Short mmCIF file of C-alpha atoms and ligand atoms in Angstrom, two decimals:
data_model
loop_
_atom_site.label_atom_id
_atom_site.label_comp_id
_atom_site.label_asym_id
_atom_site.label_seq_id
_atom_site.Cartn_x
_atom_site.Cartn_y
_atom_site.Cartn_z
CA MET A 278 -0.03 0.04 -0.04
CA GLN A 279 1.46 3.36 -1.04
CA PHE A 280 -0.08 6.21 1.02
CA LYS A 281 -0.01 9.61 -0.65
CA THR A 282 -0.01 12.11 2.20
CA ILE A 283 3.27 13.96 2.38
CA ILE A 284 4.43 13.68 5.86
CA GLU A 285 7.72 15.84 7.05
CA PRO A 286 10.27 13.16 7.89
CA PHE A 287 10.97 14.87 11.48
CA ARG A 288 9.19 15.76 14.53
CA ILE A 289 9.43 19.10 15.91
CA LYS A 290 11.44 19.81 19.25
CA THR A 291 11.67 23.77 19.29
CA VAL A 292 9.21 26.06 17.66
CA GLU A 293 9.56 29.53 16.44
CA PRO A 294 6.10 31.46 16.45
CA ILE A 295 4.83 33.17 13.44
CA ARG A 296 2.44 35.97 13.88
CA GLN A 297 -1.18 36.12 11.86
CA THR A 298 -1.75 39.71 10.71
CA THR A 299 -5.05 41.29 9.40
CA PRO A 300 -4.98 42.45 5.97
CA ALA A 301 -5.42 45.93 7.04
CA GLN A 302 -2.01 45.32 8.96
CA ARG A 303 -0.35 44.05 6.04
CA ALA A 304 -1.53 47.08 3.71
CA ALA A 305 -0.14 49.47 6.51
CA ALA A 306 3.32 47.22 6.66
CA ILE A 307 3.72 47.31 2.82
CA ARG A 308 2.65 50.80 2.37
CA GLY A 309 5.80 51.64 5.06
CA ALA A 310 8.05 49.31 3.02
CA HIS A 311 7.08 51.51 -0.06
CA TYR A 312 5.62 48.60 -1.73
CA ASN A 313 8.88 46.30 -1.67
CA VAL A 314 8.90 43.02 0.20
CA PHE A 315 12.69 43.24 0.67
CA GLN A 316 11.88 46.13 2.87
CA LEU A 317 9.42 44.47 5.26
CA ARG A 318 10.30 43.50 8.54
CA ALA A 319 10.17 39.54 8.75
CA GLY A 320 8.09 39.75 11.77
CA ASP A 321 5.46 40.89 9.48
CA VAL A 322 5.41 38.03 7.34
CA LEU A 323 3.77 34.91 7.98
CA ILE A 324 5.00 32.59 5.51
CA ASP A 325 8.52 33.62 4.20
CA LEU A 326 9.05 32.12 1.00
CA LEU A 327 11.59 34.49 -0.25
CA THR A 328 14.75 32.35 -0.36
CA ASP A 329 15.61 28.92 0.38
CA SER A 330 19.17 30.42 1.20
CA GLY A 331 20.39 29.81 4.72
CA THR A 332 16.84 29.74 6.12
CA GLY A 333 16.66 26.27 6.75
CA ALA A 334 16.19 24.52 10.12
CA MET A 335 19.17 22.41 11.79
CA SER A 336 18.55 19.12 13.19
CA ILE A 337 19.29 17.72 16.81
CA TYR A 338 22.47 16.24 15.21
CA GLN A 339 23.73 19.61 13.84
CA TRP A 340 23.00 21.32 17.10
CA ALA A 341 24.94 18.69 18.86
CA GLY A 342 27.78 18.91 16.47
CA MET A 343 27.83 22.89 17.01
CA MET A 344 28.64 21.86 20.76
CA ARG A 345 31.55 19.81 19.32
CA GLY A 346 33.06 22.81 17.51
CA ASP A 347 36.76 23.07 17.96
CA GLU A 348 37.38 26.80 17.65
CA SER A 349 41.35 26.54 17.63
CA TYR A 350 42.78 28.91 14.93
CA ALA A 351 44.70 26.52 13.06
CA GLY A 352 44.23 22.76 12.58
CA ALA A 353 40.87 22.59 14.60
CA ARG A 354 39.42 19.05 14.92
CA SER A 355 36.21 20.59 13.44
CA PHE A 356 38.18 21.21 9.97
CA TYR A 357 39.04 17.72 9.76
CA THR A 358 35.70 16.37 10.39
CA PHE A 359 34.29 18.87 7.52
CA GLN A 360 37.04 17.97 5.09
CA SER A 361 36.34 14.29 5.61
CA VAL A 362 32.69 14.74 4.85
CA VAL A 363 33.38 16.89 1.86
CA GLN A 364 35.88 14.38 0.46
CA GLU A 365 33.53 11.24 0.84
CA ILE A 366 30.97 13.29 -1.05
CA THR A 367 32.95 14.86 -3.70
CA GLY A 368 36.22 13.03 -3.98
CA PHE A 369 37.99 16.28 -4.39
CA LYS A 370 41.42 16.00 -2.98
CA HIS A 371 41.59 19.85 -1.59
CA VAL A 372 38.65 21.20 0.59
CA ILE A 373 38.65 25.15 1.31
CA PRO A 374 36.22 26.52 3.58
CA THR A 375 34.58 29.92 2.79
CA HIS A 376 32.23 32.11 4.51
CA GLN A 377 29.56 31.63 1.72
CA GLY A 378 29.28 30.55 -1.94
CA ARG A 379 30.09 33.73 -3.64
CA ALA A 380 33.42 33.82 -1.56
CA ALA A 381 34.13 30.44 -3.10
CA GLU A 382 33.15 31.94 -6.61
CA HIS A 383 35.45 35.04 -5.91
CA ILE A 384 38.58 33.22 -4.96
CA LEU A 385 38.08 30.77 -7.93
CA SER A 386 37.63 33.73 -10.41
CA GLN A 387 40.51 35.52 -8.89
CA ALA A 388 42.65 32.29 -9.64
CA MET A 389 41.24 31.47 -12.96
CA VAL A 390 39.77 34.34 -14.92
CA THR A 391 41.40 37.39 -16.58
CA ASP A 392 40.51 40.15 -19.01
CA GLY A 393 38.20 38.92 -21.88
CA LYS A 394 38.36 35.14 -20.92
CA VAL A 395 35.06 33.25 -21.29
CA VAL A 396 33.32 31.01 -18.86
CA PRO A 397 30.52 29.06 -20.17
CA ASN A 398 27.89 27.47 -17.58
CA ASN A 399 24.18 26.06 -18.50
CA THR A 400 23.19 29.29 -16.65
CA HIS A 401 25.35 31.69 -14.27
CA PHE A 402 23.67 32.20 -10.72
CA ASP A 403 23.71 36.08 -10.46
CA THR A 404 26.81 36.08 -8.00
CA THR A 405 28.93 33.96 -10.17
CA ARG A 406 28.24 36.19 -13.11
CA ALA A 407 29.38 39.11 -11.00
CA ASN A 408 32.42 37.50 -9.75
CA ILE A 409 33.45 36.67 -13.42
CA GLU A 410 32.64 39.99 -14.73
CA ALA A 411 34.37 41.74 -11.73
CA ARG A 412 37.48 40.07 -13.27
CA HIS A 413 36.62 41.46 -16.64
CA GLY A 414 35.64 38.05 -17.84
CA VAL A 415 32.56 37.07 -19.97
CA ALA A 416 30.05 34.67 -18.28
CA LEU A 417 28.32 32.80 -21.36
CA ASP A 418 25.06 31.10 -20.48
CA VAL A 419 24.62 27.99 -22.55
CA PRO A 420 21.35 26.33 -21.47
CA ILE A 421 18.91 24.18 -23.70
CA HIS A 422 16.27 26.26 -25.31
CA GLU A 423 13.64 24.35 -23.36
CA GLY A 424 15.02 25.95 -20.21
CA HIS A 425 13.39 29.32 -21.25
CA GLU A 426 10.08 27.81 -22.27
CA PRO A 427 7.86 28.10 -18.97
CA ALA A 428 5.33 25.51 -20.27
CA THR A 429 7.41 23.02 -22.17
CA LEU A 430 7.82 19.84 -20.33
CA HIS A 431 11.35 18.06 -20.12
CA PRO A 432 12.63 15.81 -17.33
CA PHE A 433 16.27 17.85 -17.23
CA LYS A 434 15.14 21.27 -18.13
CA GLY A 435 18.30 22.75 -16.53
CA ASN A 436 20.73 20.88 -19.11
CA MET A 437 23.40 22.44 -20.77
CA ASP A 438 23.43 22.81 -24.74
CA LEU A 439 26.55 20.58 -25.53
CA GLU A 440 26.40 21.52 -29.15
CA ALA A 441 26.74 25.06 -28.26
CA LEU A 442 29.41 24.42 -25.45
CA ALA A 443 31.37 22.11 -28.26
CA ARG A 444 31.20 25.05 -30.59
CA VAL A 445 32.50 27.87 -28.15
CA LEU A 446 35.26 25.39 -26.89
CA GLU A 447 36.30 25.33 -30.42
CA GLU A 448 35.79 28.77 -31.51
CA ARG A 449 37.41 30.58 -28.22
CA ARG A 450 40.11 27.81 -27.82
CA GLY A 451 42.61 29.25 -25.40
CA GLN A 452 40.12 31.73 -24.03
CA ILE A 453 38.32 29.68 -21.69
CA PRO A 454 39.89 29.03 -18.33
CA MET A 455 37.11 26.77 -17.00
CA VAL A 456 33.68 25.42 -17.81
CA MET A 457 30.85 25.50 -15.01
CA ILE A 458 27.71 23.75 -14.64
CA THR A 459 25.14 24.47 -12.08
CA VAL A 460 23.06 21.76 -10.48
CA THR A 461 20.49 22.40 -10.11
CA ASN A 462 19.91 25.34 -12.59
CA ASN A 463 18.73 28.01 -10.08
CA SER A 464 18.14 30.57 -12.73
CA GLU A 465 16.22 28.55 -14.71
CA GLY A 466 13.87 27.51 -12.05
CA GLY A 467 15.95 24.96 -10.14
CA GLN A 468 15.48 22.57 -13.10
CA PRO A 469 17.79 19.64 -12.72
CA VAL A 470 20.88 18.64 -14.93
CA SER A 471 20.97 15.05 -16.19
CA MET A 472 24.09 12.48 -15.46
CA ALA A 473 24.43 12.24 -19.19
CA ASN A 474 24.50 16.04 -19.77
CA ILE A 475 27.31 16.29 -17.06
CA ARG A 476 29.00 13.60 -18.60
CA GLY A 477 29.01 14.90 -22.06
CA ALA A 478 30.21 18.33 -20.80
CA SER A 479 32.78 16.52 -18.69
CA ALA A 480 34.11 14.74 -21.92
CA LEU A 481 34.18 17.81 -23.97
CA CYS A 482 36.11 19.69 -21.40
CA ARG A 483 38.47 16.81 -21.07
CA GLN A 484 38.89 16.75 -24.81
CA HIS A 485 39.82 20.46 -24.72
CA GLY A 486 42.15 20.18 -21.72
CA VAL A 487 39.70 22.81 -19.97
CA PRO A 488 38.85 22.51 -16.02
CA PHE A 489 35.32 21.49 -15.49
CA ILE A 490 33.69 22.99 -12.43
CA ILE A 491 30.27 22.02 -10.63
CA ASP A 492 28.31 25.08 -9.08
CA ALA A 493 27.04 22.30 -6.41
CA CYS A 494 24.73 24.45 -4.45
CA ARG A 495 21.76 21.89 -4.76
CA PHE A 496 23.69 18.67 -5.43
CA ALA A 497 21.57 16.70 -3.53
CA GLU A 498 18.28 17.81 -5.07
CA ASN A 499 19.79 17.34 -8.54
CA ALA A 500 21.00 13.67 -7.45
CA TRP A 501 17.39 13.24 -6.28
CA PHE A 502 15.73 13.99 -9.73
CA ILE A 503 18.62 11.92 -11.39
CA LYS A 504 17.26 9.12 -9.28
CA GLN A 505 13.60 9.66 -10.15
CA ARG A 506 14.04 10.51 -13.68
CA GLU A 507 17.34 9.20 -15.42
CA PRO A 508 17.24 5.43 -16.54
CA GLY A 509 19.78 3.35 -14.53
CA TYR A 510 19.78 5.51 -11.46
CA GLY A 511 16.60 4.20 -9.76
CA ASP A 512 18.46 1.73 -7.46
CA LYS A 513 21.33 4.05 -6.68
CA THR A 514 21.69 6.22 -3.49
CA PRO A 515 21.41 9.92 -3.56
CA LEU A 516 25.34 9.72 -2.27
CA GLU A 517 26.33 7.26 -5.04
CA ILE A 518 24.86 9.65 -7.74
CA ALA A 519 26.38 12.68 -6.00
CA GLN A 520 29.71 11.00 -6.02
CA GLU A 521 29.42 9.94 -9.85
CA MET A 522 28.41 13.52 -10.57
CA PHE A 523 31.46 14.96 -8.79
CA ARG A 524 33.74 12.22 -10.42
CA LEU A 525 33.42 13.81 -13.74
CA ALA A 526 34.44 17.00 -12.35
CA ASP A 527 37.54 18.86 -11.62
CA GLY A 528 36.15 20.91 -8.73
CA CYS A 529 33.25 22.46 -7.14
CA THR A 530 32.18 25.68 -5.83
CA MET A 531 29.29 25.47 -2.92
CA SER A 532 27.08 27.39 -0.75
CA ALA A 533 26.19 25.46 2.46
CA LYS A 534 23.24 27.82 2.79
CA LYS A 535 21.44 25.41 0.39
CA ASP A 536 22.03 21.62 0.34
CA GLY A 537 24.61 22.02 3.32
CA MET A 538 21.53 22.47 5.36
CA ALA A 539 23.33 25.43 7.39
CA ASN A 540 22.51 28.89 8.12
CA ILE A 541 25.91 30.26 6.66
CA GLY A 542 28.91 28.75 4.94
CA GLY A 543 30.22 27.50 1.70
CA PHE A 544 33.43 25.69 0.18
CA LEU A 545 35.84 25.36 -2.67
CA ALA A 546 37.00 22.03 -3.80
CA MET A 547 39.54 20.57 -6.26
CA ASN A 548 41.99 18.17 -7.46
CA ASP A 549 44.70 20.42 -8.79
CA ASP A 550 47.66 21.32 -6.48
CA ALA A 551 48.85 24.30 -7.90
CA LEU A 552 45.29 26.05 -8.10
CA ALA A 553 44.72 24.91 -4.45
CA LEU A 554 47.68 26.68 -3.49
CA LYS A 555 46.76 29.76 -5.19
CA CYS A 556 43.26 29.66 -3.88
CA ARG A 557 44.55 29.13 -0.27
CA ASN A 558 46.86 32.08 -0.71
CA ALA A 559 44.01 34.31 -1.58
CA LEU A 560 41.64 32.72 1.19
CA VAL A 561 44.17 33.92 4.08
CA VAL A 562 44.03 37.62 2.57
CA THR A 563 39.94 37.75 2.56
CA GLU A 564 38.56 34.84 4.23
CA GLY A 565 40.63 33.47 7.07
CA PHE A 566 43.06 30.79 7.48
CA PRO A 567 42.64 27.56 5.34
CA THR A 568 41.13 25.37 8.39
CA TYR A 569 38.34 27.93 8.96
CA GLY A 570 38.06 30.24 6.11
CA GLY A 571 35.63 32.93 7.61
CA LEU A 572 33.66 30.14 9.56
CA ALA A 573 33.49 29.23 13.12
CA GLY A 574 34.77 25.82 14.10
CA TYR A 575 30.54 25.04 15.10
CA ASP A 576 29.64 26.14 11.44
CA LEU A 577 31.76 23.57 9.85
CA GLU A 578 30.48 20.90 12.25
CA ALA A 579 26.79 21.85 11.23
CA ILE A 580 27.71 21.82 7.79
CA ALA A 581 29.39 18.37 8.11
CA VAL A 582 26.17 16.96 9.33
CA GLY A 583 24.09 18.87 7.08
CA LEU A 584 25.70 17.71 3.80
CA LYS A 585 24.88 14.17 4.81
CA GLU A 586 21.29 14.91 5.84
CA ALA A 587 20.72 16.58 2.44
CA LEU A 588 21.32 13.23 1.01
CA ASP A 589 19.09 11.31 3.27
CA GLU A 590 15.94 9.66 0.80
CA ASP A 591 13.02 10.46 3.25
CA TYR A 592 13.95 14.15 3.37
CA LEU A 593 14.51 14.46 -0.39
CA ARG A 594 11.30 12.58 -0.89
CA TYR A 595 9.45 15.05 1.25
CA ARG A 596 11.24 18.05 0.12
CA ILE A 597 10.77 17.69 -3.96
CA ARG A 598 7.39 16.00 -3.44
CA THR A 599 5.80 19.16 -1.47
CA VAL A 600 7.04 21.48 -4.27
CA GLU A 601 5.52 19.14 -7.00
CA TYR A 602 2.19 18.91 -4.96
CA LEU A 603 1.82 22.59 -5.15
CA SER A 604 2.70 22.85 -8.87
CA GLU A 605 0.03 20.10 -9.45
CA ARG A 606 -2.58 22.09 -7.60
CA MET A 607 -1.95 25.22 -9.48
CA THR A 608 -1.95 23.34 -12.89
CA ALA A 609 -5.24 21.85 -11.78
CA ALA A 610 -6.67 25.31 -11.21
CA GLY A 611 -5.23 26.67 -14.36
CA ILE A 612 -2.44 28.91 -12.65
CA PRO A 613 0.39 29.20 -15.13
CA THR A 614 3.75 28.18 -13.60
CA VAL A 615 7.19 27.00 -14.77
CA ARG A 616 6.74 23.16 -15.46
CA PRO A 617 7.62 20.63 -14.38
CA ALA A 618 8.11 22.03 -10.99
CA GLY A 619 11.71 22.79 -9.81
CA GLY A 620 13.58 21.29 -6.88
CA HIS A 621 13.66 24.17 -4.31
CA ALA A 622 11.03 26.71 -5.62
CA LEU A 623 7.77 27.05 -7.52
CA TYR A 624 7.58 29.68 -10.02
CA LEU A 625 4.51 31.31 -10.89
CA ASP A 626 4.36 32.90 -14.39
CA ALA A 627 3.03 36.26 -13.52
CA LYS A 628 3.21 37.58 -17.47
CA SER A 629 0.48 34.99 -18.36
CA TRP A 630 -1.40 34.85 -15.12
CA LEU A 631 -1.90 38.60 -14.84
CA SER A 632 -1.90 39.20 -18.71
CA HIS A 633 -4.10 42.22 -18.21
CA LEU A 634 -0.97 44.22 -16.95
CA PRO A 635 1.35 45.55 -19.29
CA GLN A 636 5.13 44.43 -18.48
CA GLU A 637 5.82 48.31 -17.87
CA GLN A 638 3.59 47.73 -14.68
CA TYR A 639 5.76 44.69 -13.67
CA PRO A 640 3.30 42.06 -13.31
CA GLY A 641 5.57 39.79 -11.13
CA TRP A 642 6.19 42.68 -8.74
CA ALA A 643 2.30 43.40 -8.32
CA LEU A 644 1.93 39.51 -7.79
CA SER A 645 4.19 39.64 -4.87
CA LEU A 646 2.67 42.41 -3.46
CA ALA A 647 -0.94 40.83 -3.91
CA LEU A 648 0.49 37.56 -2.13
CA TYR A 649 1.65 39.52 0.81
CA VAL A 650 -1.42 41.76 1.40
CA THR A 651 -3.83 38.67 0.53
CA GLY A 652 -2.04 36.08 2.50
CA GLY A 653 1.11 37.28 4.30
CA ILE A 654 3.03 35.22 1.91
CA ARG A 655 6.45 36.73 0.99
CA ALA A 656 7.88 35.86 -2.51
CA CYS A 657 10.45 37.15 -4.74
CA GLU A 658 9.89 38.79 -8.43
CA ILE A 659 12.11 37.34 -10.80
CA GLY A 660 11.24 39.52 -13.76
CA SER A 661 11.47 43.24 -14.98
CA VAL A 662 12.16 44.61 -11.75
CA MET A 663 15.22 42.52 -11.17
CA PHE A 664 16.31 42.55 -14.62
CA GLY A 665 14.90 45.41 -16.63
CA LEU A 666 17.06 48.22 -15.81
CA GLN A 667 20.30 48.28 -18.23
CA PRO A 668 23.57 49.70 -17.45
CA ASP A 669 22.87 52.65 -19.34
CA GLY A 670 19.90 53.64 -17.51
CA THR A 671 17.17 52.43 -20.00
CA GLU A 672 14.53 50.04 -19.31
CA LYS A 673 14.18 46.63 -21.54
CA PRO A 674 11.37 44.20 -19.99
CA ALA A 675 12.73 40.64 -19.00
CA SER A 676 11.81 37.69 -21.09
CA LEU A 677 9.81 36.30 -18.17
CA GLU A 678 7.68 37.75 -15.42
CA LEU A 679 8.25 35.12 -12.73
CA VAL A 680 7.50 35.19 -9.03
CA ARG A 681 9.65 32.49 -6.89
CA LEU A 682 8.25 30.77 -3.82
CA ALA A 683 11.32 29.45 -2.57
CA PHE A 684 11.05 26.76 0.28
CA PRO A 685 13.11 26.74 3.30
CA ARG A 686 14.57 23.38 4.15
CA ARG A 687 12.51 21.54 6.89
CA VAL A 688 10.86 24.66 8.06
CA TYR A 689 7.29 24.65 6.73
CA THR A 690 4.82 21.73 7.29
CA GLN A 691 2.13 20.28 4.69
CA SER A 692 -0.74 22.53 6.42
CA HIS A 693 1.65 25.50 5.64
CA MET A 694 1.60 24.66 1.98
CA ASP A 695 -2.22 23.94 2.06
CA TYR A 696 -2.47 27.59 3.21
CA VAL A 697 -0.09 28.90 0.39
CA CYS A 698 -2.67 26.90 -2.01
CA GLU A 699 -5.55 28.31 -0.63
CA VAL A 700 -4.27 31.70 -1.04
CA LEU A 701 -3.14 31.43 -4.61
CA LEU A 702 -6.59 29.84 -5.50
CA TYR A 703 -8.19 32.74 -3.90
CA LEU A 704 -5.99 35.07 -5.79
CA ASN A 705 -7.08 33.33 -9.02
CA THR A 706 -10.71 34.47 -8.35
CA VAL A 707 -9.46 38.05 -8.02
CA VAL A 708 -6.57 38.10 -10.52
CA LYS A 709 -8.01 40.66 -12.85
CA LYS A 710 -8.49 43.05 -9.90
CA ILE A 711 -4.56 43.14 -9.28
CA HIS A 712 -3.16 46.34 -9.94
CA GLY A 713 0.38 47.15 -11.56
CA VAL A 714 2.98 49.46 -9.97
CA ARG A 715 5.19 52.01 -11.01
CA ILE A 716 8.91 52.88 -9.46
CA THR A 717 9.08 56.02 -7.74
CA GLU A 718 12.59 55.93 -6.66
CA GLN A 719 15.44 53.62 -7.78
CA PRO A 720 19.26 53.13 -7.13
CA PRO A 721 21.23 52.36 -10.15
CA VAL A 722 21.98 48.49 -9.59
CA LEU A 723 20.48 45.87 -7.99
CA ARG A 724 17.13 47.94 -7.93
CA HIS A 725 14.98 45.27 -6.52
CA PHE A 726 16.51 45.10 -3.09
CA THR A 727 15.49 49.08 -2.40
CA ALA A 728 13.47 50.54 -5.02
CA LYS A 729 10.08 52.37 -3.92
CA PHE A 730 7.12 51.60 -5.53
CA GLU A 731 3.39 52.75 -5.59
CA PRO A 732 0.33 50.93 -6.89
CA VAL A 733 -1.14 52.35 -10.10
CA GLY A 734 -4.61 53.65 -9.13
CA GLY A 735 -3.50 53.54 -5.14
CA VAL A 736 -4.57 49.87 -4.25
CA ILE A 737 -2.86 46.62 -4.76
CA VAL A 738 -6.09 44.34 -5.21
CA GLU A 739 -9.27 46.24 -6.06
CA ALA A 740 -12.01 45.54 -3.44
C1 LIG B 282 22.86 30.86 -3.44
C2 LIG B 282 23.72 30.38 -4.92
C3 LIG B 282 25.16 30.74 -5.01
C4 LIG B 282 25.81 32.06 -4.10
O1 LIG B 282 25.94 31.33 -2.60
P1 LIG B 282 25.78 32.16 -1.47
O2 LIG B 282 25.88 31.45 -0.28
O3 LIG B 282 24.47 32.90 -1.54
O4 LIG B 282 26.93 33.24 -1.70
C5 LIG B 282 25.88 30.49 -6.15
N1 LIG B 282 25.24 29.83 -7.03
C6 LIG B 282 23.88 29.18 -6.97
C7 LIG B 282 23.46 28.21 -8.03
C8 LIG B 282 23.21 29.55 -5.94
O5 LIG B 282 21.94 29.44 -5.61
#
C-alpha cells in the first residue's frame, strides 16, 4: 500500500512562533515598506518564501555538532571532520572552507579568470556572473532552449546545450579558463541537470584540456531528480549519484546555505595542487586561515552533518514532493507556472497569469504584493524589476515575469503549504483586480532590493 499524504520526516522539538496579521495591518506594513517586500520586517510576514538560502532548520545532530565545535585558529578538529565529509561526497583532494558560496566563486574567479576570458555555464547564478565580470571575464550562458520555455515539459530542463558548448570550446580555444555547470540550474527555475549531460560536458572539457567545475549548491536535490528520472539510476543512493557527478568534474563551488543545510557557509574544492595553493593564498587575505575560511568551528560541524542529511532519501522525497504537490494544485486550477516543478521553488508565470497588466507595470512585482497583502506570504519577483534596468539607465522588459516561492528546508509543514495553495486559489478568483505598480525611486544597480514603488490607482487588489 502506497500512502499519498506527504509527511515531514521529522518531529518538531523547538518552535518559532509566526504572527497572524490582518489584511489592514499588512496593507500598512507594505505601504511603510514602499511596496517592496525586501523592505518588510520579517516579523510582519506569515509564511516567508523569499529564499531557500540559509533559511533552513537544523537537526538535533547539527546542534549537537555545534557543541563539539573546535574553535582553534589552526588545525581545528572541526575542520578535519568537515574535510572528510566533503571528500567522501565529492572525492576532491583539496577542500577550502569559505563564508558562503560567493566567496568560493570570488576566490576561484581571482585564480582563473582574466580580461576577456570566457566562462561557459548552463546558466550562471547572479553572484557567479558578477564574480566573473568583476575580473573582466565573460559569463556565457549555454542552456538548452527548453530552459526558457515555462510551459515546455522536459525531465532535465536545467541541462547545458552541449552543441553550443562544443562550438564555443572550438571557437574560443585558449580563451576558456574553465567551464561550469550549475546543479540544479537555479536561474532556470531550479531545474535539474542529467548525469548524461554532466558526462557530455565533462568529456568535451577533457578533450579540450579545460577544467570542469560544478556549482554544487543543490547537488543533493539534483541527485534525487537523477534517481527519479534518469534510466539506470533508480537503484542508486543519492550519495552514490552525487559521487558520480563529482567524479566527472575537476572541482566545485558550494553554498552550504542550500544543500549544506546550514545557515551560513560554503566551500571550494578541487584536485589541482597548484590551483589549490593559489586559492588558499587568496583565502588567507580575504576569508581567513585555510582550516576555518571565515567560519566558526561550530559552523564547520553543522555543515559536515548537514551535507549528509541533505542526501537522506526520506528528506529528499518530502522536499521535492512538496514543491511538486503545490505545482500540481496550480496546474489543476489553471494557474500558470514553470513546469515541471523545480527542486527548491515554485515559479508562478505572472506574465500569463496577470495578462491584463503591461510589462511596464511589472506584473511579477504586483503579484508579489498581492500575495503579501492577501495572505501574508512573501515571495520574490524574478522579472523586469530584477533584470529590466540596463547599465545605460534604459529599461528593457525581461523575457519572463516570474514570482518565485522558494522553500526553506525543513521549516514549513504540509498545512502551511495547503494554506499557500488556498491563498493562490483565492487570488485566481480576483486576479484581474490586481493593479500594476510604478517605480518612484530606484538605485542604479540591483534595484529590486531597495527601489520604492506605488500601486497604479493607489490599491494593490481592488475591493
Ligand atoms: C546561492 C547560490 C550561490 C551563491 O551562494 P551564497 O551562499 O548565496 O553566496 C551560487 N550559485 C547558486 C546556484 C546559488 O543558488
